XYZ file of N, CA and C in Angstrom:
708
model
N -21.304 15.102 -0.690
C -20.005 15.765 -0.831
C -18.898 14.721 -0.800
N -17.955 14.772 -1.716
C -16.885 13.778 -1.771
C -15.868 14.034 -0.680
N -15.057 13.008 -0.420
C -14.037 13.116 0.623
C -13.080 14.266 0.343
N -12.733 14.445 -0.935
C -11.761 15.475 -1.288
C -12.317 16.885 -1.090
N -13.655 17.026 -0.983
C -14.247 18.346 -0.837
C -14.411 18.745 0.623
N -14.238 17.806 1.516
C -14.395 18.104 2.926
C -13.242 18.970 3.415
N -13.549 19.835 4.372
C -12.511 20.684 4.961
C -11.860 19.952 6.131
N -10.545 20.038 6.194
C -9.790 19.437 7.293
C -8.746 20.463 7.740
N -9.187 21.575 8.340
C -8.255 22.661 8.673
C -7.127 22.249 9.603
N -7.437 21.410 10.603
C -6.397 20.982 11.545
C -5.361 20.120 10.841
N -5.827 19.210 9.981
C -4.902 18.363 9.231
C -4.053 19.197 8.286
N -4.670 20.139 7.621
C -3.920 21.011 6.706
C -2.847 21.796 7.468
N -3.202 22.231 8.677
C -2.243 22.985 9.493
C -1.054 22.102 9.873
N -1.335 20.866 10.242
C -0.268 19.946 10.621
C 0.657 19.641 9.447
N 0.087 19.424 8.281
C 0.913 19.158 7.101
C 1.777 20.364 6.780
N 1.201 21.541 6.901
C 1.958 22.770 6.652
C 3.135 22.887 7.612
N 2.913 22.529 8.872
C 3.994 22.578 9.862
C 5.065 21.536 9.562
N 4.639 20.378 9.103
C 5.603 19.335 8.742
C 6.472 19.798 7.590
N 5.879 20.391 6.584
C 6.640 20.870 5.430
C 7.600 21.991 5.814
N 7.167 22.870 6.702
C 7.991 24.037 7.039
C 9.130 23.711 7.996
N 8.896 22.761 8.918
C 9.945 22.426 9.896
C 9.792 20.959 10.329
N 10.225 20.031 9.475
C 10.026 18.601 9.789
C 10.733 18.142 11.058
N 11.869 18.720 11.384
C 12.580 18.293 12.592
C 11.807 18.681 13.853
N 11.258 19.881 13.866
C 10.431 20.311 15.008
C 9.168 19.460 15.084
N 8.586 19.167 13.946
C 7.392 18.330 13.871
C 7.656 16.968 14.511
N 8.793 16.383 14.157
C 9.155 15.066 14.690
C 9.458 15.140 16.187
N 10.189 16.155 16.587
C 10.592 16.295 17.983
C 9.389 16.448 18.899
N 8.344 17.124 18.428
C 7.150 17.354 19.242
C 6.128 16.211 19.129
N 6.468 15.181 18.351
C 5.573 14.031 18.235
C 4.262 14.342 17.547
N 4.293 15.273 16.615
C 3.054 15.715 15.971
C 2.531 14.711 14.940
N 3.337 13.704 14.615
C 2.872 12.675 13.677
C 1.652 11.945 14.242
N 1.597 11.805 15.565
C 0.431 11.163 16.181
C -0.837 11.961 15.928
N -0.715 13.286 15.979
C -1.869 14.141 15.723
C -2.310 14.030 14.268
N -1.344 13.972 13.357
C -1.684 13.859 11.946
C -2.261 12.480 11.639
N -1.732 11.456 12.286
C -2.288 10.108 12.123
C -3.772 10.104 12.476
N -4.118 10.745 13.553
C -5.525 10.818 13.976
C -6.385 11.445 12.887
N -5.833 12.442 12.187
C -6.583 13.102 11.121
C -6.872 12.137 9.972
N -5.928 11.269 9.674
C -6.164 10.281 8.613
C -7.207 9.252 9.053
N -7.185 8.887 10.327
C -8.224 7.994 10.843
C -9.604 8.639 10.709
N -9.622 9.957 10.792
C -10.900 10.681 10.743
C -11.299 11.095 9.327
N -10.568 10.590 8.329
C -11.006 10.808 6.958
C -10.196 11.764 6.118
N -9.058 12.208 6.626
C -8.205 13.079 5.803
C -7.761 12.270 4.577
N -7.939 12.793 3.375
C -7.678 12.016 2.152
C -6.253 11.483 2.044
N -6.125 10.252 1.553
C -4.821 9.609 1.429
C -3.895 10.319 0.451
N -4.439 11.093 -0.457
C -3.576 11.825 -1.387
C -2.624 12.747 -0.634
N -3.066 13.226 0.509
C -2.184 14.080 1.315
C -1.039 13.261 1.902
N -1.327 12.008 2.264
C -0.268 11.141 2.773
C 0.701 10.779 1.652
N 0.182 10.554 0.478
C 1.067 10.263 -0.665
C 2.008 11.427 -0.935
N 1.537 12.639 -0.709
C 2.411 13.806 -0.930
C 3.572 13.806 0.056
N 3.358 13.218 1.240
C 4.447 13.100 2.218
C 5.421 12.008 1.783
N 4.869 10.896 1.319
C 5.705 9.755 0.930
C 6.567 10.064 -0.290
N 6.147 11.019 -1.091
C 6.869 11.355 -2.318
C 7.653 12.654 -2.197
N 7.748 13.169 -0.984
C 8.413 14.453 -0.766
C 9.924 14.320 -0.923
N 10.579 15.402 -1.328
C 12.028 15.374 -1.546
C 12.819 15.419 -0.237
N 12.190 15.894 0.845
C 12.859 15.962 2.147
C 12.659 14.633 2.881
N 13.743 13.945 3.156
C 13.618 12.614 3.764
C 13.015 12.658 5.155
N 13.116 13.793 5.852
C 12.492 13.913 7.174
C 10.972 13.897 7.052
N 10.470 14.519 5.987
C 9.034 14.493 5.722
C 8.603 13.063 5.384
N 9.415 12.395 4.574
C 9.113 11.017 4.188
C 9.106 10.112 5.414
N 10.034 10.325 6.329
C 10.095 9.525 7.559
C 8.788 9.609 8.340
N 8.288 10.818 8.494
C 7.035 10.988 9.229
C 5.875 10.344 8.474
N 5.884 10.523 7.160
C 4.809 9.978 6.348
C 4.751 8.468 6.356
N 5.902 7.819 6.250
C 5.891 6.355 6.182
C 5.559 5.756 7.548
N 5.917 6.439 8.628
C 5.484 5.949 9.943
C 3.966 6.007 10.044
N 3.384 7.112 9.610
C 1.917 7.243 9.632
C 1.286 6.142 8.784
N 1.847 5.904 7.600
C 1.317 4.864 6.717
C 1.358 3.489 7.391
N 2.416 3.232 8.152
C 2.560 1.927 8.813
C 1.526 1.724 9.915
N 0.902 2.814 10.366
C -0.110 2.753 11.410
C -1.524 2.730 10.847
N -1.639 2.626 9.525
C -2.947 2.611 8.863
C -3.107 1.313 8.077
N -3.274 0.192 8.763
C -3.316 -1.106 8.077
C -4.388 -1.206 7.002
N -5.524 -0.558 7.215
C -6.601 -0.645 6.222
C -6.263 0.096 4.929
N -5.235 0.935 4.972
C -4.841 1.711 3.793
C -3.592 1.145 3.112
N -3.054 0.058 3.652
C -1.774 -0.463 3.164
C -1.824 -0.845 1.692
N -2.909 -1.455 1.261
C -3.015 -1.864 -0.140
C -2.983 -0.648 -1.065
N -3.670 0.411 -0.653
C -3.708 1.629 -1.470
C -2.352 2.322 -1.525
N -1.515 2.088 -0.508
C -0.207 2.744 -0.426
C 0.935 1.807 -0.804
N 0.597 0.617 -1.282
C 1.619 -0.404 -1.531
C 2.671 0.050 -2.538
N 2.264 0.649 -3.627
C 3.242 1.052 -4.646
C 4.272 2.018 -4.080
N 3.804 2.969 -3.280
C 4.733 3.921 -2.663
C 5.649 3.209 -1.673
N 5.097 2.269 -0.919
C 5.904 1.552 0.071
C 6.974 0.697 -0.600
N 6.642 0.093 -1.719
C 7.621 -0.714 -2.452
C 8.803 0.152 -2.882
N 8.512 1.335 -3.361
C 9.579 2.265 -3.745
C 10.412 2.647 -2.527
N 9.729 2.954 -1.427
C 10.427 3.415 -0.223
C 11.193 2.310 0.486
N 10.906 1.058 0.171
C 11.664 -0.042 0.778
C 13.117 -0.024 0.331
N 13.437 0.791 -0.685
C 14.815 0.952 -1.168
C 15.345 2.354 -0.894
N 14.674 3.085 -0.039
C 15.052 4.469 0.275
C 16.412 4.513 0.976
N 17.196 5.566 0.761
C 18.513 5.662 1.431
C 18.433 5.715 2.955
N 17.317 6.205 3.493
C 17.167 6.346 4.943
C 16.669 5.026 5.533
N 17.400 4.475 6.482
C 17.045 3.166 7.047
C 15.718 3.203 7.804
N 15.403 4.313 8.441
C 14.124 4.408 9.165
C 12.955 4.344 8.190
N 13.123 4.954 7.039
C 12.082 4.892 6.016
C 11.916 3.457 5.535
N 13.021 2.784 5.282
C 12.954 1.388 4.826
C 12.272 0.510 5.873
N 12.580 0.742 7.126
C 12.021 -0.054 8.223
C 10.495 -0.034 8.180
N 9.910 1.161 8.167
C 8.460 1.269 8.210
C 7.811 0.949 6.865
N 8.568 1.126 5.792
C 8.034 0.744 4.478
C 7.753 -0.753 4.434
N 8.591 -1.535 5.082
C 8.376 -2.987 5.109
C 7.070 -3.345 5.809
N 6.692 -2.582 6.829
C 5.411 -2.831 7.498
C 4.252 -2.662 6.519
N 4.312 -1.591 5.737
C 3.240 -1.313 4.785
C 3.202 -2.389 3.704
N 4.388 -2.796 3.235
C 4.449 -3.859 2.229
C 3.842 -5.147 2.795
N 4.209 -5.484 4.012
C 3.693 -6.705 4.653
C 2.162 -6.702 4.692
N 1.581 -5.568 5.039
C 0.132 -5.462 5.184
C -0.576 -5.327 3.840
N 0.114 -4.715 2.871
C -0.533 -4.430 1.593
C -0.347 -5.484 0.527
N 0.701 -6.288 0.639
C 1.007 -7.291 -0.398
C 0.184 -8.546 -0.160
N -1.080 -8.473 -0.490
C -1.994 -9.597 -0.309
C -2.785 -9.815 -1.597
N -3.474 -10.930 -1.657
C -4.303 -11.207 -2.825
C -3.499 -11.193 -4.110
N -4.015 -10.505 -5.098
C -3.339 -10.424 -6.393
C -2.086 -9.590 -6.386
N -1.787 -8.960 -5.254
C -0.595 -8.103 -5.166
C 0.464 -8.700 -4.233
N 0.328 -9.976 -3.942
C 1.232 -10.632 -2.984
C 2.681 -10.634 -3.444
N 2.918 -10.505 -4.748
C 4.295 -10.543 -5.238
C 5.133 -9.406 -4.669
N 4.467 -8.322 -4.271
C 5.190 -7.218 -3.655
C 5.893 -7.615 -2.375
N 5.505 -8.741 -1.794
C 6.118 -9.225 -0.556
C 7.609 -9.506 -0.734
N 8.065 -9.633 -1.967
C 9.482 -9.898 -2.215
C 10.356 -8.817 -1.584
N 9.805 -7.623 -1.395
C 10.581 -6.544 -0.780
C 10.912 -6.862 0.679
N 10.027 -7.567 1.357
C 10.314 -7.989 2.733
C 11.429 -9.023 2.723
N 11.360 -9.944 1.777
C 12.412 -10.955 1.640
C 13.758 -10.282 1.408
N 13.783 -9.308 0.517
C 15.031 -8.593 0.220
C 15.542 -7.816 1.421
N 14.626 -7.515 2.354
C 15.034 -6.814 3.570
C 16.017 -7.610 4.406
N 16.062 -8.931 4.231
C 17.042 -9.751 4.951
C 18.472 -9.432 4.541
N 18.625 -8.782 3.387
C 19.953 -8.412 2.889
C 20.273 -6.946 3.165
N 19.404 -6.266 3.906
C 19.597 -4.836 4.148
C 20.883 -4.593 4.936
N 21.620 -3.533 4.610
C 22.859 -3.243 5.343
C 22.628 -2.776 6.778
N 21.414 -2.328 7.078
C 21.116 -1.857 8.431
C 20.587 -3.015 9.278
N 21.177 -3.232 10.434
C 20.825 -4.377 11.279
C 19.361 -4.333 11.724
N 18.853 -3.147 12.064
C 17.475 -3.037 12.534
C 16.487 -3.405 11.436
N 16.760 -2.954 10.226
C 15.884 -3.278 9.090
C 15.947 -4.769 8.801
N 17.140 -5.315 8.847
C 17.334 -6.744 8.583
C 16.574 -7.592 9.607
N 16.662 -7.202 10.873
C 15.956 -7.943 11.926
C 14.441 -7.799 11.774
N 14.006 -6.616 11.381
C 12.572 -6.390 11.195
C 12.034 -7.247 10.054
N 12.808 -7.355 8.997
C 12.404 -8.191 7.864
C 12.248 -9.643 8.310
N 13.157 -10.112 9.141
C 13.061 -11.485 9.638
C 11.794 -11.665 10.480
N 11.531 -10.700 11.337
C 10.320 -10.754 12.163
C 9.071 -10.834 11.297
N 9.012 -10.013 10.254
C 7.855 -10.020 9.360
C 7.761 -11.334 8.591
N 8.900 -11.851 8.155
C 8.910 -13.132 7.448
C 8.317 -14.247 8.299
N 8.600 -14.200 9.579
C 8.101 -15.253 10.470
C 6.585 -15.217 10.591
N 5.979 -14.120 10.141
C 4.531 -13.964 10.225
C 3.865 -13.877 8.846
N 4.610 -14.162 7.807
C 4.074 -14.093 6.451
C 3.007 -15.153 6.217
N 2.065 -14.840 5.349
C 1.054 -15.830 4.985
C 1.654 -16.809 3.977
N 1.015 -17.949 3.830
C 1.470 -18.929 2.848
C 1.410 -18.338 1.444
N 0.407 -17.518 1.202
C 0.274 -16.871 -0.109
C 1.451 -15.943 -0.386
N 1.852 -15.192 0.617
C 2.989 -14.281 0.440
C 4.280 -15.046 0.183
N 4.500 -16.120 0.919
C 5.695 -16.932 0.716
C 5.702 -17.547 -0.683
N 4.553 -18.054 -1.095
C 4.456 -18.664 -2.425
C 4.707 -17.637 -3.516
N 4.195 -16.432 -3.328
C 4.390 -15.376 -4.323
C 5.865 -14.997 -4.429
N 6.557 -14.953 -3.284
C 7.985 -14.631 -3.288
C 8.779 -15.717 -3.996
N 8.424 -16.977 -3.756
C 9.095 -18.097 -4.431
C 8.887 -18.012 -5.932
N 7.658 -17.767 -6.353
C 7.353 -17.671 -7.783
C 8.126 -16.536 -8.441
N 8.224 -15.417 -7.726
C 8.969 -14.279 -8.265
C 10.444 -14.632 -8.468
N 11.048 -15.230 -7.454
C 12.471 -15.556 -7.530
C 12.755 -16.649 -8.546
N 11.882 -17.611 -8.644
C 12.089 -18.679 -9.638
C 12.098 -18.106 -11.045
N 11.352 -17.043 -11.241
C 11.290 -16.408 -12.545
C 12.416 -15.388 -12.751
N 12.656 -14.562 -11.739
C 13.593 -13.442 -11.897
C 15.012 -13.747 -11.432
N 15.167 -14.565 -10.384
C 16.483 -14.866 -9.818
C 16.544 -16.333 -9.414
N 16.551 -17.218 -10.377
C 16.481 -18.662 -10.056
C 17.637 -19.183 -9.219
N 18.733 -18.437 -9.139
C 19.882 -18.865 -8.333
C 19.931 -18.176 -6.971
N 18.848 -17.490 -6.611
C 18.828 -16.742 -5.353
C 18.998 -17.656 -4.144
N 19.795 -17.197 -3.211
C 19.993 -17.942 -1.975
C 18.762 -17.955 -1.094
N 17.772 -17.112 -1.426
C 16.555 -17.049 -0.612
C 15.586 -18.193 -0.909
N 15.721 -18.813 -2.051
C 14.738 -19.816 -2.449
C 14.655 -20.994 -1.467
N 15.795 -21.485 -1.047
C 15.791 -22.618 -0.114
C 15.145 -22.233 1.211
N 15.468 -21.045 1.702
C 14.891 -20.590 2.962
C 13.394 -20.381 2.877
N 12.944 -19.793 1.783
C 11.510 -19.583 1.596
C 10.776 -20.919 1.501
N 11.417 -21.878 0.832
C 10.818 -23.206 0.728
C 10.649 -23.846 2.091
N 11.658 -23.666 2.958
C 11.566 -24.213 4.306
C 10.433 -23.553 5.091
N 10.308 -22.240 4.956
C 9.236 -21.541 5.665
C 7.870 -21.996 5.184
N 7.740 -22.144 3.869
C 6.448 -22.526 3.296
C 6.015 -23.922 3.749
N 6.991 -24.792 4.015
C 6.675 -26.178 4.363
C 6.992 -26.512 5.823
N 7.193 -25.471 6.626
C 7.713 -25.703 7.978
C 6.754 -26.518 8.848
N 5.465 -26.423 8.592
C 4.517 -27.171 9.430
C 4.662 -28.682 9.261
N 5.244 -29.083 8.147
C 5.444 -30.522 7.916
C 6.918 -30.902 7.909
N 7.766 -29.977 8.323
C 9.213 -30.214 8.341
C 9.647 -30.761 9.703
N 10.551 -31.687 9.685
C 11.084 -32.226 10.938
C 11.808 -31.115 11.705
N 11.542 -30.969 13.001
C 12.192 -29.908 13.777
C 13.716 -29.991 13.740
N 14.254 -31.184 13.566
C 15.710 -31.328 13.505
C 16.289 -30.561 12.327
N 15.537 -30.467 11.238
C 16.013 -29.728 10.066
C 16.010 -28.221 10.334
N 15.020 -27.760 11.094
C 14.977 -26.344 11.471
C 16.142 -26.027 12.407
N 16.383 -26.919 13.359
C 17.498 -26.718 14.294
C 18.829 -26.712 13.548
N 18.941 -27.563 12.555
C 20.165 -27.605 11.750
C 20.379 -26.289 11.018
N 19.285 -25.700 10.523
C 19.389 -24.417 9.834
C 19.821 -23.314 10.801
N 19.252 -23.328 12.012
C 19.591 -22.314 13.018
C 21.067 -22.367 13.377
N 21.627 -23.570 13.398
C 23.008 -23.749 13.830
C 23.988 -23.840 12.660
N 23.480 -23.639 11.451
C 24.311 -23.803 10.262
C 25.382 -22.737 10.100
N 26.249 -22.950 9.129
C 27.365 -22.044 8.908
C 27.030 -20.843 8.048
N 25.879 -20.863 7.389
C 25.488 -19.766 6.508
C 24.557 -18.810 7.249
N 24.904 -17.516 7.288
C 24.134 -16.554 8.090
C 22.703 -16.398 7.589
N 22.504 -16.410 6.273
C 21.149 -16.267 5.737
C 20.297 -17.474 6.122
N 20.882 -18.651 6.047
C 20.150 -19.867 6.420
C 19.794 -19.841 7.902
N 20.692 -19.321 8.732
C 20.385 -19.218 10.164
C 19.175 -18.315 10.397
N 19.090 -17.251 9.628
C 17.972 -16.320 9.794
C 16.658 -16.965 9.370
N 16.703 -17.712 8.289
C 15.497 -18.430 7.877
C 15.135 -19.503 8.906
N 16.155 -20.119 9.486
C 15.899 -21.111 10.522
C 15.196 -20.494 11.717
N 15.614 -19.292 12.099
C 14.970 -18.610 13.221
C 13.528 -18.244 12.875
N 13.318 -17.756 11.666
C 11.947 -17.434 11.247
C 11.071 -18.687 11.282
N 11.640 -19.799 10.867
C 10.895 -21.068 10.892
C 10.583 -21.481 12.321
N 11.551 -21.323 13.214
C 11.346 -21.678 14.620
C 10.223 -20.843 15.234
N 10.173 -19.587 14.875
C 9.109 -18.716 15.375
C 7.740 -19.157 14.846
N 7.694 -19.586 13.603
C 6.427 -20.007 12.998
C 5.858 -21.267 13.658
N 6.733 -22.121 14.165
C 6.245 -23.373 14.771
C 6.438 -23.385 16.284
N 6.536 -22.211 16.873
C 6.781 -22.144 18.325
C 5.723 -22.899 19.119
N 4.476 -22.834 18.695
C 3.412 -23.512 19.420
C 3.609 -25.013 19.513
N 4.238 -25.609 18.506
C 4.461 -27.055 18.481
C 5.839 -27.430 19.000
N 6.825 -26.611 18.681
C 8.212 -26.942 19.038
C 8.891 -25.743 19.707
N 8.485 -25.403 20.919
C 9.071 -24.225 21.585
C 10.565 -24.349 21.838
N 11.061 -25.571 21.894
C 12.489 -25.756 22.192
C 13.389 -25.178 21.099
N 12.836 -24.999 19.883
C 13.665 -24.475 18.791
C 14.100 -23.034 19.069
N 13.207 -22.229 19.607
C 13.595 -20.861 19.960
C 14.587 -20.865 21.120
N 14.436 -21.814 22.037
C 15.411 -21.941 23.134
C 16.801 -22.243 22.583
N 16.860 -23.108 21.575
C 18.141 -23.427 20.935
C 18.720 -22.169 20.287
N 17.861 -21.431 19.592
C 18.316 -20.215 18.901
C 18.818 -19.177 19.894
N 18.201 -19.128 21.067
C 18.605 -18.167 22.097
C 19.973 -18.493 22.678
N 20.517 -19.661 22.339
C 21.872 -20.025 22.782
C 22.856 -20.033 21.607
N 22.449 -19.427 20.509
C 23.290 -19.400 19.312
C 24.568 -18.590 19.537
N 25.601 -18.961 18.822
C 26.847 -18.188 18.850
C 26.736 -16.928 17.990
N 25.706 -16.874 17.162
C 25.441 -15.712 16.313
C 24.704 -14.677 17.171
N 25.361 -13.548 17.452
C 24.783 -12.539 18.343
C 23.414 -12.073 17.885
N 23.254 -11.864 16.581
C 21.984 -11.377 16.046
C 20.873 -12.400 16.249
N 21.168 -13.662 15.937
C 20.178 -14.724 16.115
C 19.809 -14.864 17.585
N 20.820 -14.861 18.442
C 20.571 -15.017 19.877
C 19.696 -13.878 20.412
N 20.017 -12.653 20.027
C 19.269 -11.492 20.511
C 17.814 -11.526 20.029
N 17.623 -11.850 18.762
C 16.263 -11.918 18.219
C 15.456 -13.037 18.875
N 16.083 -14.182 19.063
C 15.391 -15.303 19.686
C 14.992 -14.966 21.120
N 15.873 -14.302 21.844
C 15.559 -13.900 23.211
C 14.365 -12.955 23.234
N 14.341 -12.033 22.263
C 13.219 -11.096 22.170
C 11.919 -11.841 21.871
N 11.972 -12.786 20.944
C 10.776 -13.562 20.598
C 10.270 -14.351 21.798
N 11.194 -14.973 22.521
C 10.801 -15.738 23.704
C 10.152 -14.836 24.754
N 10.699 -13.652 24.913
C 10.134 -12.695 25.870
C 8.700 -12.345 25.488
N 8.469 -12.125 24.185
C 7.126 -11.794 23.719
C 6.160 -12.954 23.956
N 6.616 -14.150 23.725
C 5.755 -15.318 23.958
C 5.403 -15.443 25.447
N 6.372 -15.154 26.306
C 6.107 -15.240 27.745
C 5.089 -14.189 28.178
N 5.182 -12.999 27.581
C 4.221 -11.931 27.904
C 2.818 -12.346 27.481
N 2.716 -12.921 26.284
C 1.410 -13.373 25.792
C 0.850 -14.467 26.691
N 1.711 -15.418 27.065
C 1.270 -16.515 27.907
C 0.824 -16.017 29.284
N 1.568 -15.042 29.809
C 1.220 -14.501 31.108
C -0.148 -13.809 31.066
N -0.419 -13.105 29.957
C -1.717 -12.425 29.828
C -2.858 -13.425 29.736
N -2.582 -14.579 29.140
C -3.612 -15.631 29.041
C -3.882 -16.282 30.383
N -2.852 -16.325 31.235
C -2.992 -16.984 32.532
C -3.780 -16.153 33.534
N -3.958 -14.844 33.233
C -4.657 -13.960 34.179
C -6.072 -13.679 33.728
């Protein structure tokens, strides 16, 4: 029997409730219950119906569920790329997670949507894009560079992406200079670079945590806190 022929009455009930009253669905945290159904084999076509729904509240629940299904990210990449430009900032936020996980291999060029997230008007989305950039694979960075060289050769992102791609062989003084520079986009790339080389040059995040740029300082403090938590867990 194929996956599409299997009965999933509980999942169907949850989707029906989401469609009928998405605000109540969200308030009661029922997305967790529906997520479990997808883990148990509920067909992805049902999730796509949420991602393509006309009600943005339904889309919000759907894209959060998608962001919690890393093994399905590649299959949902096209929808996530579209949603990375959605009017709702919460949708854009979680769409970037799916893009990050799904834009691999021959589809790495889709990672450009994460790069574009650095220009998002919403501060939370912009910060999330920076966090994801700091964890991008070399393949994803290279794909973004290739895309911009072809489509937007004058993009201000090219220099920053180049620094990230070569950060392991870059002098830390150049990263520190970027963090303290006068251009806000360059500062963000500098912070992403500092996070990528934290194991070798932890002082760079310390410098960023003393930045005059409130956003850079706050993000750096958060990153340092996470590193301390990880280190503490290793010590026990």
